[in-house]
């Protein structure tokens, strides 16, 4: 009897045990370690499963690598010891150049500063919606605004020619350019135009030697107008250093011995407002006062220009121009370290003599170089900071995206489990 009773009792017990085991796995409560579901989003962010931890570790490693790259890029910038204090607005140069409007770039071309090369970059090497039209065999190019407007956005030797005179200086350009644009028949009122002046500077000794070699080969600028206060200088105010058509074959000593040689301190004179010192009338004030005013005027005008570059820093010049005007060059600038000036072998006494003759240019170039390098460093640091913030924002958005994705996956898994449970209950 006991044997028969045990035989009938055993199958129900086994069936009950089986149901309990099945219920353990499919129950919505899903207790204990038997639950195969993904942990909640908060737990996943704290560690979660192995896949989530790997993703978090990879993201953290990527962020660390980016921070190291940024630190390396910042360290790669040469340490600059500023000589002159400049305000943030003087270092951050950004021009909202409206090529379709009435904005005009005016290039002040100082002799032997690499201005010819830079001028060609402006008409042939900028990526434009409507490129300058340059005919073969002609120096000048037509740089019209986009949209069929025949007005020009560039006032330079290679676009408008020497409209204000051969190698016109700051004094000439500022008084001549607006009227010259009107004479060209450019539409629009001059008061609506914005003129952005730019120029190139060069180490004074190298520039002086380059001009000497250029004059020695027979070049002259005797057709320059030198207009100031509405007139050109008289022969007494601006004598010539030679007789005849040119000064070809001149020796360096003869070139330096001419006290009224316009090569002396050319960069300061061409950037200063000459009307402040009586133009070319040397009797207007004493020499020391004249020099002080010329130098300060040249510094102020250079600092307030939209842009200036240095011949010795071609790539940095390209970078700052692109950042200033939001324009891109097609091909990178080339740094030529071997020039006619560099091939001239001079002694220390000759170099010192040239620096004495160009003592104003030496001071201006020191000022310009410091401002130029500070602007470059400021722009690079600003660029690094902008890129760092951009990547940080991208990482934040990615984390938020993952945080929203995991709860949706959890909800989908719960829905599948409950649907399965309802099917089991029906069965």
Tab-separated table of C-alpha atoms in Angstrom:
chain	number	residue	atom	x	y	z
A	1	UNK	CA	0.000	0.000	0.000
A	2	UNK	CA	2.840	2.419	0.879
A	3	UNK	CA	4.619	1.462	-2.322
A	4	UNK	CA	1.539	2.232	-4.436
A	5	UNK	CA	1.011	5.546	-2.624
A	6	UNK	CA	4.619	6.649	-3.249
A	7	UNK	CA	4.324	5.720	-6.931
A	8	UNK	CA	1.279	8.031	-7.359
A	9	UNK	CA	2.745	10.898	-5.297
A	10	UNK	CA	6.103	11.179	-7.060
A	11	UNK	CA	4.940	12.473	-10.527
A	12	UNK	CA	2.923	15.428	-9.116
A	13	UNK	CA	5.854	16.439	-6.969
A	14	UNK	CA	8.216	16.340	-9.906
A	15	UNK	CA	5.777	18.379	-12.033
A	16	UNK	CA	5.429	20.970	-9.278
A	17	UNK	CA	9.193	21.249	-8.958
A	18	UNK	CA	9.496	21.752	-12.740
A	19	UNK	CA	6.892	24.534	-12.683
A	20	UNK	CA	8.710	26.261	-9.844
A	21	UNK	CA	11.976	26.179	-11.801
A	22	UNK	CA	10.289	27.568	-14.945
A	23	UNK	CA	8.547	30.277	-12.944
A	24	UNK	CA	11.882	31.269	-11.419
A	25	UNK	CA	13.231	32.216	-14.871
A	26	UNK	CA	10.177	33.769	-16.543
A	27	UNK	CA	8.715	35.634	-13.564
A	28	UNK	CA	8.478	39.523	-14.000
A	29	UNK	CA	10.116	39.882	-10.595
A	30	UNK	CA	13.174	38.054	-11.939
A	31	UNK	CA	14.844	37.778	-8.526
A	32	UNK	CA	18.438	37.146	-7.711
A	33	UNK	CA	21.276	36.320	-10.064
A	34	UNK	CA	18.950	34.407	-12.402
A	35	UNK	CA	17.803	37.670	-14.069
A	36	UNK	CA	19.355	37.978	-17.535
A	37	UNK	CA	18.208	41.581	-18.063
A	38	UNK	CA	20.476	44.645	-18.650
A	39	UNK	CA	21.127	46.647	-15.499
A	40	UNK	CA	19.429	50.039	-15.153
A	41	UNK	CA	20.960	53.061	-16.884
A	42	UNK	CA	22.240	54.479	-13.606
A	43	UNK	CA	23.985	51.187	-12.813
A	44	UNK	CA	25.342	51.014	-16.353
A	45	UNK	CA	26.847	54.451	-15.973
A	46	UNK	CA	28.476	53.336	-12.724
A	47	UNK	CA	29.941	50.235	-14.312
A	48	UNK	CA	27.188	47.994	-15.713
A	49	UNK	CA	28.164	44.949	-17.672
A	50	UNK	CA	31.512	44.241	-19.321
A	51	UNK	CA	30.483	45.790	-22.669
A	52	UNK	CA	29.390	49.023	-21.020
A	53	UNK	CA	32.522	49.185	-18.928
A	54	UNK	CA	34.626	48.704	-22.053
A	55	UNK	CA	32.783	51.562	-23.790
A	56	UNK	CA	33.285	53.865	-20.810
A	57	UNK	CA	36.953	52.948	-20.549
A	58	UNK	CA	37.446	53.544	-24.284
A	59	UNK	CA	35.734	56.942	-24.041
A	60	UNK	CA	37.851	57.917	-21.051
A	61	UNK	CA	41.007	56.801	-22.855
A	62	UNK	CA	40.033	58.789	-25.949
A	63	UNK	CA	39.395	61.890	-23.867
A	64	UNK	CA	42.758	61.477	-22.143
A	65	UNK	CA	44.510	61.107	-25.506
A	66	UNK	CA	42.831	64.245	-26.814
A	67	UNK	CA	43.854	66.188	-23.730
A	68	UNK	CA	47.443	64.982	-24.168
A	69	UNK	CA	47.371	65.994	-27.843
A	70	UNK	CA	46.092	69.450	-26.909
A	71	UNK	CA	48.793	69.819	-24.277
A	72	UNK	CA	51.443	68.737	-26.791
A	73	UNK	CA	50.129	71.211	-29.384
A	74	UNK	CA	50.190	74.025	-26.835
A	75	UNK	CA	53.707	73.051	-25.760
A	76	UNK	CA	54.814	73.013	-29.415
A	77	UNK	CA	54.169	76.759	-29.651
A	78	UNK	CA	57.439	78.573	-28.978
A	79	UNK	CA	57.535	80.367	-25.680
A	80	UNK	CA	57.124	84.038	-26.480
A	81	UNK	CA	58.380	86.718	-24.147
A	82	UNK	CA	56.314	89.780	-25.048
A	83	UNK	CA	58.241	93.028	-25.330
A	84	UNK	CA	55.280	95.327	-25.836
A	85	UNK	CA	51.908	95.236	-24.051
A	86	UNK	CA	48.924	94.890	-26.371
A	87	UNK	CA	45.236	94.763	-25.525
A	88	UNK	CA	43.107	91.768	-26.479
A	89	UNK	CA	41.393	93.770	-29.224
A	90	UNK	CA	44.788	94.538	-30.762
A	91	UNK	CA	45.711	90.854	-30.857
A	92	UNK	CA	42.388	89.431	-31.996
A	93	UNK	CA	42.027	90.591	-35.596
A	94	UNK	CA	38.789	89.456	-37.265
A	95	UNK	CA	37.325	91.236	-40.269
A	96	UNK	CA	33.822	90.479	-41.500
A	97	UNK	CA	34.935	91.038	-45.058
A	98	UNK	CA	31.889	91.351	-47.306
A	99	UNK	CA	33.105	90.636	-50.828
A	100	UNK	CA	29.580	90.999	-52.194
A	101	UNK	CA	29.138	94.368	-50.536
A	102	UNK	CA	31.410	97.401	-50.635
A	103	UNK	CA	34.443	96.190	-48.674
A	104	UNK	CA	37.849	96.775	-50.286
A	105	UNK	CA	41.293	95.411	-49.380
A	106	UNK	CA	43.977	98.063	-50.002
A	107	UNK	CA	47.515	96.707	-50.294
A	108	UNK	CA	50.260	99.160	-49.315
A	109	UNK	CA	53.273	97.812	-51.203
A	110	UNK	CA	56.617	98.792	-49.659
A	111	UNK	CA	59.601	98.161	-51.912
A	112	UNK	CA	61.626	94.950	-51.389
A	113	UNK	CA	59.435	93.453	-48.660
A	114	UNK	CA	58.151	90.520	-50.696
A	115	UNK	CA	55.151	92.566	-51.766
A	116	UNK	CA	55.246	91.362	-55.376
A	117	UNK	CA	54.965	87.725	-54.284
A	118	UNK	CA	52.223	88.519	-51.776
A	119	UNK	CA	50.385	90.640	-54.344
A	120	UNK	CA	50.333	87.699	-56.751
A	121	UNK	CA	48.941	85.486	-53.988
A	122	UNK	CA	46.038	87.928	-53.626
A	123	UNK	CA	44.990	87.736	-57.283
A	124	UNK	CA	45.949	84.160	-58.180
A	125	UNK	CA	46.023	82.028	-55.049
A	126	UNK	CA	42.861	82.794	-53.038
A	127	UNK	CA	39.961	80.350	-53.210
A	128	UNK	CA	37.101	82.591	-54.351
A	129	UNK	CA	33.536	82.149	-55.502
A	130	UNK	CA	34.508	84.289	-58.486
A	131	UNK	CA	38.306	84.122	-58.996
A	132	UNK	CA	40.231	87.063	-60.386
A	133	UNK	CA	40.454	86.965	-64.165
A	134	UNK	CA	44.106	87.156	-65.237
A	135	UNK	CA	45.016	87.318	-68.927
A	136	UNK	CA	48.234	85.717	-70.099
A	137	UNK	CA	51.016	88.244	-70.560
A	138	UNK	CA	49.301	90.947	-68.498
A	139	UNK	CA	50.229	91.911	-64.952
A	140	UNK	CA	46.814	93.216	-63.920
A	141	UNK	CA	43.873	90.952	-63.145
A	142	UNK	CA	40.165	91.757	-62.941
A	143	UNK	CA	39.031	91.012	-59.380
A	144	UNK	CA	35.280	91.584	-59.567
A	145	UNK	CA	32.772	90.855	-56.856
A	146	UNK	CA	30.581	87.744	-57.138
A	147	UNK	CA	27.208	88.122	-58.778
A	148	UNK	CA	28.223	90.046	-61.881
A	149	UNK	CA	29.157	93.288	-60.110
A	150	UNK	CA	32.026	94.997	-61.960
A	151	UNK	CA	33.172	96.698	-58.781
A	152	UNK	CA	36.511	95.448	-57.426
A	153	UNK	CA	37.202	94.162	-53.925
A	154	UNK	CA	40.998	94.600	-54.192
A	155	UNK	CA	43.045	97.768	-54.624
A	156	UNK	CA	46.586	96.726	-55.479
A	157	UNK	CA	49.267	96.804	-58.135
A	158	UNK	CA	48.010	93.585	-59.720
A	159	UNK	CA	44.323	94.562	-59.741
A	160	UNK	CA	43.915	98.322	-60.153
A	161	UNK	CA	47.533	99.129	-61.040
A	162	UNK	CA	49.402	102.084	-59.550
A	163	UNK	CA	46.219	104.180	-59.442
A	164	UNK	CA	47.570	106.404	-56.642
A	165	UNK	CA	51.142	106.528	-57.892
A	166	UNK	CA	54.083	104.146	-58.010
A	167	UNK	CA	54.482	102.490	-54.590
A	168	UNK	CA	52.118	104.962	-52.958
A	169	UNK	CA	52.614	105.269	-49.195
A	170	UNK	CA	50.077	105.510	-46.349
A	171	UNK	CA	49.786	109.292	-46.704
A	172	UNK	CA	49.029	109.014	-50.414
A	173	UNK	CA	46.711	106.002	-50.269
A	174	UNK	CA	44.450	107.240	-47.482
A	175	UNK	CA	43.787	110.487	-49.344
A	176	UNK	CA	43.651	108.967	-52.831
A	177	UNK	CA	41.945	105.563	-52.726
A	178	UNK	CA	38.313	106.695	-52.216
A	179	UNK	CA	38.542	109.164	-55.107
A	180	UNK	CA	40.424	106.645	-57.264
A	181	UNK	CA	37.630	104.112	-56.789
A	182	UNK	CA	35.130	106.736	-57.907
A	183	UNK	CA	37.214	107.565	-60.984
A	184	UNK	CA	37.221	103.919	-61.955
A	185	UNK	CA	33.453	104.152	-62.265
A	186	UNK	CA	32.807	101.734	-59.407
A	187	UNK	CA	29.175	101.864	-58.367
A	188	UNK	CA	28.147	103.024	-54.935
A	189	UNK	CA	28.837	105.955	-52.704
A	190	UNK	CA	32.352	106.146	-51.272
A	191	UNK	CA	30.928	106.620	-47.784
A	192	UNK	CA	29.470	103.120	-47.984
A	193	UNK	CA	32.822	101.450	-48.585
A	194	UNK	CA	35.032	99.928	-45.918
A	195	UNK	CA	38.734	100.082	-46.748
A	196	UNK	CA	40.931	97.452	-45.074
A	197	UNK	CA	44.615	98.340	-45.350
A	198	UNK	CA	47.246	95.615	-45.390
A	199	UNK	CA	51.013	95.573	-45.926
A	200	UNK	CA	54.198	93.512	-45.668
A	201	UNK	CA	57.330	94.349	-43.651
A	202	UNK	CA	60.862	92.960	-43.740
A	203	UNK	CA	64.001	92.906	-41.631
A	204	UNK	CA	65.520	96.386	-42.222
A	205	UNK	CA	69.059	95.227	-43.060
A	206	UNK	CA	67.876	92.594	-45.533
A	207	UNK	CA	65.404	95.010	-47.107
A	208	UNK	CA	68.066	97.732	-47.452
A	209	UNK	CA	70.553	95.369	-49.117
A	210	UNK	CA	67.838	94.093	-51.438
A	211	UNK	CA	66.962	97.640	-52.495
A	212	UNK	CA	70.640	98.426	-53.095
A	213	UNK	CA	71.004	95.370	-55.370
A	214	UNK	CA	67.788	96.360	-57.177
A	215	UNK	CA	69.005	99.926	-57.778
A	216	UNK	CA	72.422	98.627	-58.761
A	217	UNK	CA	70.752	96.661	-61.585
A	218	UNK	CA	69.245	99.906	-62.906
A	219	UNK	CA	65.835	100.074	-61.186
A	220	UNK	CA	64.421	103.433	-60.184
A	221	UNK	CA	61.206	104.745	-58.657
A	222	UNK	CA	61.657	108.266	-59.931
A	223	UNK	CA	58.091	108.349	-61.270
A	224	UNK	CA	56.711	108.062	-57.729
A	225	UNK	CA	54.529	111.059	-56.876
A	226	UNK	CA	55.232	111.348	-53.110
A	227	UNK	CA	52.020	113.361	-52.766
A	228	UNK	CA	51.476	114.978	-49.380
A	229	UNK	CA	49.039	117.735	-48.447
A	230	UNK	CA	47.964	117.973	-52.071
A	231	UNK	CA	51.383	118.414	-53.709
A	232	UNK	CA	54.606	116.628	-54.605
A	233	UNK	CA	57.882	117.677	-52.930
A	234	UNK	CA	60.113	120.241	-54.607
A	235	UNK	CA	63.605	119.245	-55.871
A	236	UNK	CA	65.086	121.084	-52.883
A	237	UNK	CA	62.900	119.103	-50.472
A	238	UNK	CA	63.663	115.787	-52.167
A	239	UNK	CA	66.992	115.812	-54.041
A	240	UNK	CA	68.177	112.807	-56.046
A	241	UNK	CA	71.234	110.750	-55.212
A	242	UNK	CA	72.422	110.371	-58.804
A	243	UNK	CA	72.599	112.175	-62.123
A	244	UNK	CA	71.284	110.665	-65.292
A	245	UNK	CA	68.594	108.078	-65.911
A	246	UNK	CA	69.459	105.653	-63.101
A	247	UNK	CA	72.007	104.682	-60.462
A	248	UNK	CA	73.115	101.410	-62.008
A	249	UNK	CA	76.432	100.036	-60.835
A	250	UNK	CA	76.312	101.959	-57.553
A	251	UNK	CA	78.498	100.503	-54.812
A	252	UNK	CA	77.135	99.794	-51.353
A	253	UNK	CA	79.361	102.509	-49.892
A	254	UNK	CA	78.003	105.122	-52.339
A	255	UNK	CA	74.473	103.936	-51.621
A	256	UNK	CA	74.995	104.447	-47.896
A	257	UNK	CA	76.763	107.795	-48.275
A	258	UNK	CA	73.752	109.567	-49.839
A	259	UNK	CA	72.104	111.258	-46.833
A	260	UNK	CA	68.768	111.846	-48.624
A	261	UNK	CA	68.506	108.301	-49.979
A	262	UNK	CA	64.848	107.277	-49.664
A	263	UNK	CA	65.977	103.739	-48.858
A	264	UNK	CA	66.879	104.974	-45.373
A	265	UNK	CA	64.000	104.248	-42.958
A	266	UNK	CA	61.706	103.610	-45.920
A	267	UNK	CA	59.259	101.437	-43.966
A	268	UNK	CA	58.635	104.069	-41.282
A	269	UNK	CA	58.253	106.853	-43.810
A	270	UNK	CA	55.807	104.867	-45.963
A	271	UNK	CA	53.638	103.873	-42.977
A	272	UNK	CA	53.601	107.221	-41.161
A	273	UNK	CA	51.294	110.193	-41.711
A	274	UNK	CA	53.769	112.594	-43.281
A	275	UNK	CA	51.435	115.559	-42.927
A	276	UNK	CA	52.161	115.477	-39.184
A	277	UNK	CA	55.770	116.507	-39.834
A	278	UNK	CA	55.343	118.945	-42.726
A	279	UNK	CA	55.676	116.265	-45.411
A	280	UNK	CA	59.166	116.427	-46.979
A	281	UNK	CA	60.016	119.870	-45.612
A	282	UNK	CA	62.845	119.077	-43.212
A	283	UNK	CA	62.868	122.635	-41.829
A	284	UNK	CA	59.325	122.264	-40.478
A	285	UNK	CA	60.621	120.942	-37.128
A	286	UNK	CA	63.852	119.692	-35.584
A	287	UNK	CA	65.092	116.260	-36.599
A	288	UNK	CA	64.694	114.454	-33.263
A	289	UNK	CA	61.074	115.575	-32.876
A	290	UNK	CA	60.356	114.656	-36.489
A	291	UNK	CA	61.795	111.173	-36.026
A	292	UNK	CA	59.834	110.563	-32.831
A	293	UNK	CA	56.550	111.604	-34.482
A	294	UNK	CA	57.214	109.550	-37.620
A	295	UNK	CA	58.019	106.409	-35.635
A	296	UNK	CA	54.973	106.690	-33.368
A	297	UNK	CA	52.695	107.418	-36.314
A	298	UNK	CA	54.030	104.398	-38.216
A	299	UNK	CA	53.491	102.153	-35.189
A	300	UNK	CA	49.922	103.354	-34.699
A	301	UNK	CA	49.008	102.998	-38.368
A	302	UNK	CA	50.556	99.532	-38.548
A	303	UNK	CA	48.764	98.362	-35.396
A	304	UNK	CA	45.417	99.670	-36.668
A	305	UNK	CA	45.725	98.082	-40.097
A	306	UNK	CA	43.459	95.119	-40.745
A	307	UNK	CA	46.519	92.942	-41.360
A	308	UNK	CA	50.253	92.991	-41.892
A	309	UNK	CA	52.684	90.170	-42.593
A	310	UNK	CA	56.422	89.644	-42.251
A	311	UNK	CA	58.593	88.400	-45.102
A	312	UNK	CA	60.584	86.214	-42.715
A	313	UNK	CA	57.439	84.316	-41.590
A	314	UNK	CA	55.590	83.263	-44.748
A	315	UNK	CA	53.488	80.434	-43.267
A	316	UNK	CA	52.499	82.497	-40.243
A	317	UNK	CA	51.633	85.364	-42.588
A	318	UNK	CA	49.367	83.055	-44.572
A	319	UNK	CA	47.728	81.716	-41.414
A	320	UNK	CA	46.994	85.167	-39.957
A	321	UNK	CA	45.640	86.523	-43.247
A	322	UNK	CA	43.279	83.556	-43.580
A	323	UNK	CA	42.110	83.969	-39.975
A	324	UNK	CA	41.667	87.739	-40.334
A	325	UNK	CA	39.615	87.797	-43.546
A	326	UNK	CA	38.121	84.289	-43.411
A	327	UNK	CA	39.625	83.568	-46.838
A	328	UNK	CA	41.655	80.508	-47.810
A	329	UNK	CA	44.672	80.274	-50.087
A	330	UNK	CA	44.823	77.432	-52.584
A	331	UNK	CA	48.540	76.684	-52.253
A	332	UNK	CA	50.712	77.226	-49.161
A	333	UNK	CA	53.217	80.065	-49.035
A	334	UNK	CA	56.876	79.233	-49.597
A	335	UNK	CA	59.655	80.505	-47.365
A	336	UNK	CA	62.694	81.537	-49.441
A	337	UNK	CA	65.710	81.695	-47.163
A	338	UNK	CA	68.160	82.333	-50.003
A	339	UNK	CA	67.680	85.778	-51.542
A	340	UNK	CA	69.858	88.380	-53.244
A	341	UNK	CA	70.226	90.128	-49.891
A	342	UNK	CA	71.296	86.926	-48.143
A	343	UNK	CA	73.996	86.384	-50.773
A	344	UNK	CA	75.629	89.724	-49.941
A	345	UNK	CA	78.606	89.165	-47.656
A	346	UNK	CA	79.021	92.135	-45.338
A	347	UNK	CA	81.092	92.670	-42.241
A	348	UNK	CA	79.805	93.553	-38.812
A	349	UNK	CA	80.851	97.189	-39.249
A	350	UNK	CA	78.815	97.494	-42.462
A	351	UNK	CA	75.807	95.853	-40.827
A	352	UNK	CA	76.059	98.256	-37.928
A	353	UNK	CA	76.254	101.185	-40.352
A	354	UNK	CA	73.099	100.017	-42.163
A	355	UNK	CA	71.276	99.681	-38.823
A	356	UNK	CA	72.305	103.228	-37.909
A	357	UNK	CA	70.981	104.556	-41.214
A	358	UNK	CA	67.732	102.668	-40.629
A	359	UNK	CA	67.439	103.135	-36.865
A	360	UNK	CA	63.739	104.049	-37.135
A	361	UNK	CA	63.010	100.981	-39.258
A	362	UNK	CA	64.877	98.812	-36.750
A	363	UNK	CA	62.624	100.040	-33.936
A	364	UNK	CA	59.499	99.661	-36.063
A	365	UNK	CA	60.416	96.124	-37.081
A	366	UNK	CA	61.072	95.117	-33.475
A	367	UNK	CA	57.621	96.438	-32.579
A	368	UNK	CA	55.984	94.807	-35.624
A	369	UNK	CA	57.632	91.439	-35.046
A	370	UNK	CA	56.506	91.337	-31.425
A	371	UNK	CA	52.927	92.275	-32.357
A	372	UNK	CA	52.914	89.775	-35.228
A	373	UNK	CA	54.114	86.856	-33.080
A	374	UNK	CA	51.736	87.749	-30.238
A	375	UNK	CA	48.851	87.756	-32.708
A	376	UNK	CA	49.939	84.401	-34.075
A	377	UNK	CA	50.222	82.852	-30.624
A	378	UNK	CA	46.886	84.316	-29.530
A	379	UNK	CA	45.163	82.935	-32.642
A	380	UNK	CA	46.681	79.489	-32.158
A	381	UNK	CA	45.662	79.330	-28.503
A	382	UNK	CA	42.178	80.504	-29.421
A	383	UNK	CA	41.982	77.804	-32.086
A	384	UNK	CA	43.131	75.075	-29.651
A	385	UNK	CA	40.586	76.224	-27.058
A	386	UNK	CA	37.788	76.208	-29.628
A	387	UNK	CA	38.685	72.693	-30.800
A	388	UNK	CA	38.908	71.435	-27.206
A	389	UNK	CA	35.461	72.785	-26.344
A	390	UNK	CA	34.045	71.303	-29.543
A	391	UNK	CA	35.377	67.830	-28.735
A	392	UNK	CA	34.182	68.116	-25.139
A	393	UNK	CA	30.679	68.957	-26.375
A	394	UNK	CA	30.768	66.011	-28.795
A	395	UNK	CA	31.687	63.643	-25.950
A	396	UNK	CA	28.883	65.059	-23.781
A	397	UNK	CA	26.314	64.533	-26.525
A	398	UNK	CA	27.571	60.982	-27.067
A	399	UNK	CA	27.189	60.195	-23.366
A	400	UNK	CA	23.657	61.579	-23.343
A	401	UNK	CA	22.809	59.540	-26.412
A	402	UNK	CA	24.009	56.349	-24.733
A	403	UNK	CA	22.151	57.205	-21.529
A	404	UNK	CA	18.880	57.546	-23.465
A	405	UNK	CA	19.527	54.455	-25.548
A	406	UNK	CA	19.925	52.009	-22.598
A	407	UNK	CA	16.518	52.731	-20.930
A	408	UNK	CA	14.830	52.154	-24.309
A	409	UNK	CA	16.569	48.803	-24.621
A	410	UNK	CA	15.486	47.912	-21.045
A	411	UNK	CA	11.874	48.781	-21.837
A	412	UNK	CA	11.992	46.604	-24.952
A	413	UNK	CA	13.374	43.644	-22.966
A	414	UNK	CA	10.700	44.029	-20.257
A	415	UNK	CA	7.973	44.111	-22.907
A	416	UNK	CA	9.304	40.890	-24.451
A	417	UNK	CA	9.436	39.180	-21.028
A	418	UNK	CA	5.900	40.205	-20.093
A	419	UNK	CA	4.578	39.062	-23.436
A	420	UNK	CA	6.243	35.684	-22.917
A	421	UNK	CA	4.769	35.406	-19.405
A	422	UNK	CA	1.271	36.089	-20.722
A	423	UNK	CA	1.712	33.345	-23.282
A	424	UNK	CA	2.807	30.881	-20.557
A	425	UNK	CA	-0.159	31.870	-18.384
A	426	UNK	CA	-2.530	31.186	-21.314
A	427	UNK	CA	-0.937	27.811	-21.896
